[in-house]
Short mmCIF file of C-alpha atoms and ligand atoms in Angstrom, two decimals:
data_model
loop_
_atom_site.label_atom_id
_atom_site.label_comp_id
_atom_site.label_asym_id
_atom_site.label_seq_id
_atom_site.Cartn_x
_atom_site.Cartn_y
_atom_site.Cartn_z
CA MET S 1 121.06 118.80 84.77
CA SER S 2 120.00 116.09 87.04
CA LYS S 3 118.25 113.53 85.89
CA PHE S 4 114.14 113.26 87.33
CA LEU S 5 114.25 109.86 89.16
CA LYS S 6 111.18 107.74 89.29
CA ALA S 7 110.00 104.75 91.44
CA ALA S 8 106.95 102.82 91.97
CA VAL S 9 105.16 100.69 93.83
CA LEU S 10 102.44 97.71 92.38
CA GLY S 11 99.92 95.45 93.72
CA HIS S 12 96.52 94.76 93.87
CA PRO S 13 95.26 95.91 95.83
CA ILE S 14 97.66 99.32 96.21
CA ASP S 15 95.47 102.03 97.44
CA HIS S 16 96.30 101.62 100.98
CA SER S 17 99.97 101.10 100.76
CA LEU S 18 102.41 102.56 102.75
CA SER S 19 105.27 102.99 100.37
CA PRO S 20 104.69 106.34 98.32
CA ARG S 21 104.80 108.17 101.76
CA LEU S 22 107.90 106.48 102.92
CA HIS S 23 110.03 106.52 99.88
CA ARG S 24 108.83 110.73 99.24
CA HIS S 25 109.70 111.29 102.88
CA TRP S 26 113.31 110.08 101.45
CA LEU S 27 113.40 111.63 98.46
CA LYS S 28 112.89 115.16 100.30
CA PHE S 29 115.18 114.26 102.83
CA TYR S 30 117.57 114.42 100.19
CA LYS S 31 116.00 117.40 97.98
CA MET S 32 115.76 114.80 95.38
CA GLU S 33 113.83 115.76 92.30
CA GLY S 34 111.43 112.50 92.10
CA SER S 35 108.52 110.29 91.95
CA TYR S 36 106.94 107.59 93.57
CA GLU S 37 103.64 106.58 92.72
CA ALA S 38 101.51 103.34 93.66
CA VAL S 39 100.10 101.22 90.55
CA GLU S 40 97.60 99.10 90.26
CA THR S 41 98.98 95.98 89.34
CA LEU S 42 96.98 92.77 88.17
CA PRO S 43 99.25 89.63 88.28
CA GLU S 44 98.58 89.12 84.66
CA LYS S 45 99.28 92.47 83.57
CA LEU S 46 102.94 92.29 85.94
CA ALA S 47 105.36 91.93 82.65
CA GLU S 48 103.62 94.51 80.84
CA THR S 49 103.91 96.81 83.75
CA LEU S 50 107.77 96.27 84.16
CA ASN S 51 108.20 96.70 81.20
CA ARG S 52 106.46 100.23 80.53
CA LEU S 53 107.71 101.50 83.20
CA GLN S 54 111.67 100.22 82.64
CA ASP S 55 111.36 101.62 79.22
CA ASP S 56 109.86 104.89 81.06
CA GLY S 57 112.88 105.27 82.59
CA TYR S 58 112.07 104.50 86.06
CA ALA S 59 115.04 103.22 88.77
CA GLY S 60 112.88 100.37 90.01
CA VAL S 61 109.96 99.16 91.71
CA ASN S 62 108.62 97.60 94.50
CA LEU S 63 106.37 94.68 94.67
CA THR S 64 103.46 93.51 97.04
CA VAL S 65 100.94 91.06 97.27
CA PRO S 66 99.93 88.95 94.96
CA LEU S 67 103.35 89.92 92.52
CA LYS S 68 106.25 88.99 94.62
CA GLU S 69 106.64 85.18 93.74
CA LYS S 70 105.16 85.73 89.88
CA ALA S 71 108.30 88.49 89.53
CA LEU S 72 110.78 86.05 89.89
CA ALA S 73 110.61 84.61 86.41
CA LEU S 74 110.49 87.69 84.90
CA MET S 75 114.15 88.98 85.72
CA ASP S 76 116.69 88.77 84.32
CA ASP S 77 119.18 88.36 87.40
CA ILE S 78 118.41 87.20 90.31
CA ASP S 79 120.02 88.08 94.09
CA PRO S 80 120.59 84.80 95.92
CA ILE S 81 118.78 85.95 98.72
CA ALA S 82 115.72 86.56 96.55
CA ALA S 83 116.40 83.24 95.01
CA ARG S 84 116.40 81.50 98.61
CA ILE S 85 113.21 83.51 99.75
CA GLY S 86 111.41 82.69 96.24
CA ALA S 87 110.03 86.07 96.24
CA VAL S 88 110.75 89.42 94.74
CA ASN S 89 109.87 92.55 96.82
CA THR S 90 112.20 94.89 95.04
CA VAL S 91 112.76 95.11 91.09
CA THR S 92 115.79 97.71 89.57
CA PHE S 93 116.24 98.52 85.91
CA ARG S 94 119.79 99.36 85.18
CA GLU S 95 121.46 98.61 81.97
CA GLY S 96 118.56 97.21 79.99
CA LYS S 97 118.07 94.62 82.75
CA LYS S 98 115.41 93.66 85.33
CA GLN S 99 117.46 92.60 88.84
CA GLY S 100 115.31 91.31 91.54
CA TRP S 101 116.37 91.91 94.86
CA ASN S 102 114.43 90.79 98.46
CA THR S 103 114.55 93.58 100.94
CA ASP S 104 112.04 91.84 103.36
CA ALA S 105 114.82 89.55 105.59
CA TYR S 106 117.30 92.98 105.91
CA GLY S 107 114.12 95.04 106.88
CA PHE S 108 113.02 92.30 109.49
CA VAL S 109 116.49 91.95 111.34
CA GLN S 110 117.54 95.80 110.85
CA ASN S 111 114.39 96.68 112.44
CA LEU S 112 115.05 94.65 115.48
CA GLU S 113 118.36 95.71 115.35
CA SER S 114 118.05 99.38 115.40
CA LEU S 115 115.62 98.75 118.85
CA GLY S 116 118.71 97.36 120.37
CA TYR S 117 117.84 93.76 120.19
CA ARG S 118 120.98 91.06 119.40
CA ILE S 119 119.00 88.53 117.51
CA GLN S 120 122.06 86.29 117.00
CA ASN S 121 121.45 85.51 120.45
CA SER S 122 118.07 84.03 120.55
CA ARG S 123 118.36 80.78 121.34
CA LYS S 124 114.78 80.09 120.48
CA ALA S 125 112.95 81.60 118.07
CA VAL S 126 109.20 80.94 117.04
CA VAL S 127 107.53 81.89 113.39
CA LEU S 128 103.85 81.38 113.41
CA GLY S 129 102.70 81.17 109.32
CA ALA S 130 104.60 80.09 106.50
CA GLY S 131 103.94 82.21 103.65
CA GLY S 132 106.05 84.77 101.71
CA ALA S 133 106.85 87.13 105.47
CA ALA S 134 107.54 83.73 106.88
CA ARG S 135 110.33 82.92 104.54
CA ALA S 136 112.13 85.98 104.61
CA ILE S 137 111.89 85.96 108.25
CA ILE S 138 113.42 82.51 108.45
CA ALA S 139 116.02 83.01 106.15
CA GLY S 140 117.06 86.44 108.10
CA LEU S 141 116.91 84.48 111.55
CA LEU S 142 118.96 82.01 109.51
CA ASP S 143 121.78 84.19 108.43
CA VAL S 144 122.24 86.62 111.56
CA GLY S 145 122.81 82.84 112.89
CA VAL S 146 119.82 81.87 115.24
CA LYS S 147 120.64 78.13 116.14
CA ARG S 148 116.82 76.93 117.14
CA ILE S 149 114.07 77.98 115.23
CA VAL S 150 110.16 76.43 115.33
CA LEU S 151 107.71 77.11 112.58
CA SER S 152 104.14 76.35 113.50
CA ASN S 153 101.89 76.88 110.31
CA ARG S 154 97.89 75.83 109.96
CA SER S 155 98.43 73.99 107.12
CA ARG S 156 101.21 71.34 107.94
CA GLU S 157 102.31 70.95 104.50
CA LYS S 158 103.25 74.41 103.33
CA ALA S 159 105.40 74.32 106.91
CA GLU S 160 107.25 71.22 106.15
CA GLU S 161 107.66 72.47 102.31
CA LEU S 162 109.57 75.74 103.54
CA VAL S 163 111.72 73.86 106.41
CA LYS S 164 112.77 71.64 103.29
CA SER S 165 113.95 74.54 101.13
CA LEU S 166 115.27 77.04 104.14
CA ALA S 167 116.84 74.54 106.67
CA PRO S 168 120.58 74.55 106.36
CA ALA S 169 121.93 71.49 105.26
CA SER S 170 125.17 72.22 107.94
CA ASP S 171 122.58 72.19 110.47
CA PRO S 172 119.09 70.64 109.64
CA GLN S 173 118.26 70.82 113.02
CA ALA S 174 118.23 74.74 113.07
CA LEU S 175 114.90 74.84 112.19
CA LYS S 176 111.63 72.03 112.81
CA PRO S 177 107.94 72.40 111.90
CA VAL S 178 105.93 71.90 114.94
CA SER S 179 101.95 71.08 114.46
CA TRP S 180 99.46 74.40 114.39
CA THR S 181 97.78 72.75 117.70
CA ASP S 182 101.36 73.06 119.14
CA ARG S 183 101.78 76.29 118.59
CA HIS S 184 100.97 77.09 122.37
CA ILE S 185 103.11 74.88 124.21
CA SER S 186 106.24 75.38 121.52
CA LEU S 187 106.37 78.69 123.43
CA ALA S 188 108.08 77.60 126.48
CA ASP S 189 111.65 78.63 126.51
CA ALA S 190 111.15 80.84 123.55
CA ASP S 191 112.76 83.92 123.44
CA LEU S 192 111.46 85.36 120.33
CA VAL S 193 108.03 85.17 118.90
CA ILE S 194 106.82 85.98 115.50
CA ASN S 195 103.57 86.62 114.08
CA THR S 196 104.13 86.14 110.26
CA THR S 197 100.01 85.20 109.59
CA SER S 198 97.50 87.75 108.40
CA LEU S 199 95.74 86.92 111.74
CA GLY S 200 95.32 90.48 113.68
CA MET S 201 95.22 92.55 110.30
CA GLN S 202 92.25 94.56 109.84
CA GLY S 203 89.17 92.37 108.72
CA GLN S 204 90.54 89.40 109.82
CA PRO S 205 90.21 87.11 113.07
CA GLU S 206 92.90 87.32 115.95
CA LEU S 207 95.73 85.16 116.12
CA ASP S 208 94.27 82.43 118.88
CA ILE S 209 97.16 81.79 121.25
CA TYR S 210 97.50 81.06 124.56
CA LEU S 211 100.81 82.72 125.92
CA ASP S 212 101.19 81.50 129.42
CA ARG S 213 104.23 79.21 128.45
CA LEU S 214 106.19 81.69 127.36
CA PRO S 215 108.51 83.54 129.41
CA VAL S 216 108.48 87.02 130.38
CA THR S 217 111.50 87.96 128.92
CA GLY S 218 110.45 86.65 125.35
CA LEU S 219 109.92 89.15 122.94
CA VAL S 220 106.88 89.24 120.94
CA VAL S 221 107.20 90.62 117.31
CA ASP S 222 103.95 90.92 115.01
CA ILE S 223 104.69 92.22 111.26
CA VAL S 224 101.12 93.15 110.99
CA TYR S 225 100.80 97.41 110.10
CA ASN S 226 97.01 97.53 110.10
CA PRO S 227 96.65 97.86 112.92
CA LEU S 228 99.70 98.78 114.73
CA GLN S 229 98.16 97.22 117.88
CA THR S 230 97.33 93.91 117.39
CA PRO S 231 95.33 91.74 120.03
CA LEU S 232 98.30 89.96 119.94
CA LEU S 233 100.38 92.37 120.96
CA TYR S 234 98.50 93.68 123.65
CA ALA S 235 97.82 90.44 125.18
CA ALA S 236 101.80 90.33 125.10
CA ARG S 237 102.15 93.25 126.87
CA GLN S 238 99.27 92.97 129.51
CA ARG S 239 101.56 90.22 130.63
CA GLY S 240 104.80 92.04 130.84
CA ASN S 241 106.50 90.80 127.73
CA LEU S 242 108.44 93.40 125.53
CA THR S 243 106.47 93.91 121.73
CA VAL S 244 107.68 94.87 118.63
CA ASP S 245 105.02 96.17 115.86
CA GLY S 246 104.86 96.01 111.96
CA LEU S 247 105.87 99.68 111.24
CA GLY S 248 109.63 99.29 111.60
CA MET S 249 110.07 95.67 109.28
CA LEU S 250 108.27 98.21 106.48
CA ILE S 251 110.32 100.95 106.85
CA PHE S 252 113.60 99.15 106.98
CA GLN S 253 112.58 96.90 104.00
CA GLY S 254 112.08 100.58 102.30
CA GLN S 255 115.10 101.74 103.48
CA LYS S 256 117.34 98.94 101.56
CA ALA S 257 115.05 98.99 98.39
CA PHE S 258 115.66 103.12 98.33
CA GLU S 259 119.17 102.13 98.24
CA HIS S 260 118.71 100.06 95.17
CA PHE S 261 116.56 102.48 93.79
CA PHE S 262 118.71 105.46 94.52
CA GLY S 263 122.27 104.42 95.47
CA LYS S 264 121.76 106.21 99.05
CA LEU S 265 120.85 104.53 102.46
CA PRO S 266 118.44 107.16 104.03
CA PRO S 267 117.91 107.79 107.69
CA VAL S 268 115.35 105.90 110.02
CA THR S 269 114.16 108.90 112.20
CA GLU S 270 111.88 109.30 115.09
CA ALA S 271 110.38 111.53 112.97
CA LEU S 272 108.90 109.23 109.87
CA ARG S 273 108.57 107.25 112.26
CA GLN S 274 105.78 109.07 113.33
CA GLU S 275 104.56 110.15 110.21
CA MET S 276 104.29 106.96 109.07
CA ARG S 277 101.88 105.80 111.77
CA VAL S 278 99.26 108.56 110.80
P1 LIG M 1 102.22 86.54 103.04
O1 LIG M 1 102.96 86.56 101.92
O2 LIG M 1 102.32 87.82 103.73
O3 LIG M 1 103.57 86.00 104.18
P2 LIG M 1 100.31 84.46 102.54
O4 LIG M 1 101.52 83.78 101.74
O5 LIG M 1 99.02 84.81 102.29
O6 LIG M 1 101.17 86.17 103.06
O7 LIG M 1 100.79 83.85 103.90
C1 LIG M 1 99.45 84.06 104.97
C2 LIG M 1 100.09 83.34 106.30
O8 LIG M 1 98.71 83.39 107.24
C3 LIG M 1 99.76 81.54 106.25
O9 LIG M 1 100.84 81.03 106.47
C4 LIG M 1 98.54 81.18 106.16
O10 LIG M 1 98.42 80.10 106.91
P3 LIG M 1 98.26 78.83 105.63
O11 LIG M 1 99.32 78.34 105.14
O12 LIG M 1 97.54 77.37 106.16
O13 LIG M 1 97.40 79.30 104.67
C5 LIG M 1 98.51 82.15 107.76
N1 LIG M 1 97.03 82.40 107.87
C6 LIG M 1 95.87 83.11 106.99
N2 LIG M 1 94.52 82.95 107.70
C7 LIG M 1 94.99 82.16 108.93
C8 LIG M 1 93.65 81.63 109.68
N3 LIG M 1 92.28 81.79 109.85
N4 LIG M 1 94.55 80.70 110.96
C9 LIG M 1 95.88 80.42 110.69
N5 LIG M 1 96.78 80.48 109.79
C10 LIG M 1 95.66 81.51 109.09
#
């Protein structure tokens, strides 16, 4: 008899999460008997909820805002990448143990590679923002061998903290902070620009940045996926830059999470991308 498979995404708020749609698509694709739900979870209920789902036989859960950092302390084992990033977005329950993973760096890198970009050839990447998403993306960029990353964040202190914890000891120059005021000029000779701030998201102001200095060959990536067409991406396309929206990273972080839960790395198809857009 095959076992009924269960997974979920926890967060607060969780109503608009796209993860159930994503994982249900793959469960259906494999004709697996299983479920994937969204469970509203306040930070103070995280430990209790993880224990309950573990006891209920769940394969694992995804975590989103505001639980990713808090989860670290609740794991029995932490994958080295999750430890480096300082956040857990995927938990598996195996042999009575909670194991914490982070698939966001993978999601970012894999998405660009699937679109044909060779990020490792990037000569200068500019990352805007220094939150959890920035930490994952910077770890991913460093791991594929990007030699020059410039980080600009509104709060300088947070950018410096991030640089301190992620800059490689073997090449401390690889990751440098620049002031938020200098974000515009930092775009000169960049071939990759990534918005990891929440600016441009529905209900948020747009990211205020002049693209004049950015080479027209530079790729502009926005990890915001609500809406997919952000003012930043629109402005970048208007001046001839290629752009990548936030949907792919979301799909690919889920792809790796699905593999952690159920042991299969599911395909990312055009049909899935379309289904996720509606
Ligand atoms: P996530 O985990 O999704 O990365 P986060 O940790 O809340 O989210 O980080 C949000 C990022 O957006 C931060 O870099 C934040 O800048 P600060 O560190 O200065 O707070 C950035 N951000 C949010 N609102 C902003 C605004 N109005 N102007 C500039 N940056 C902003």
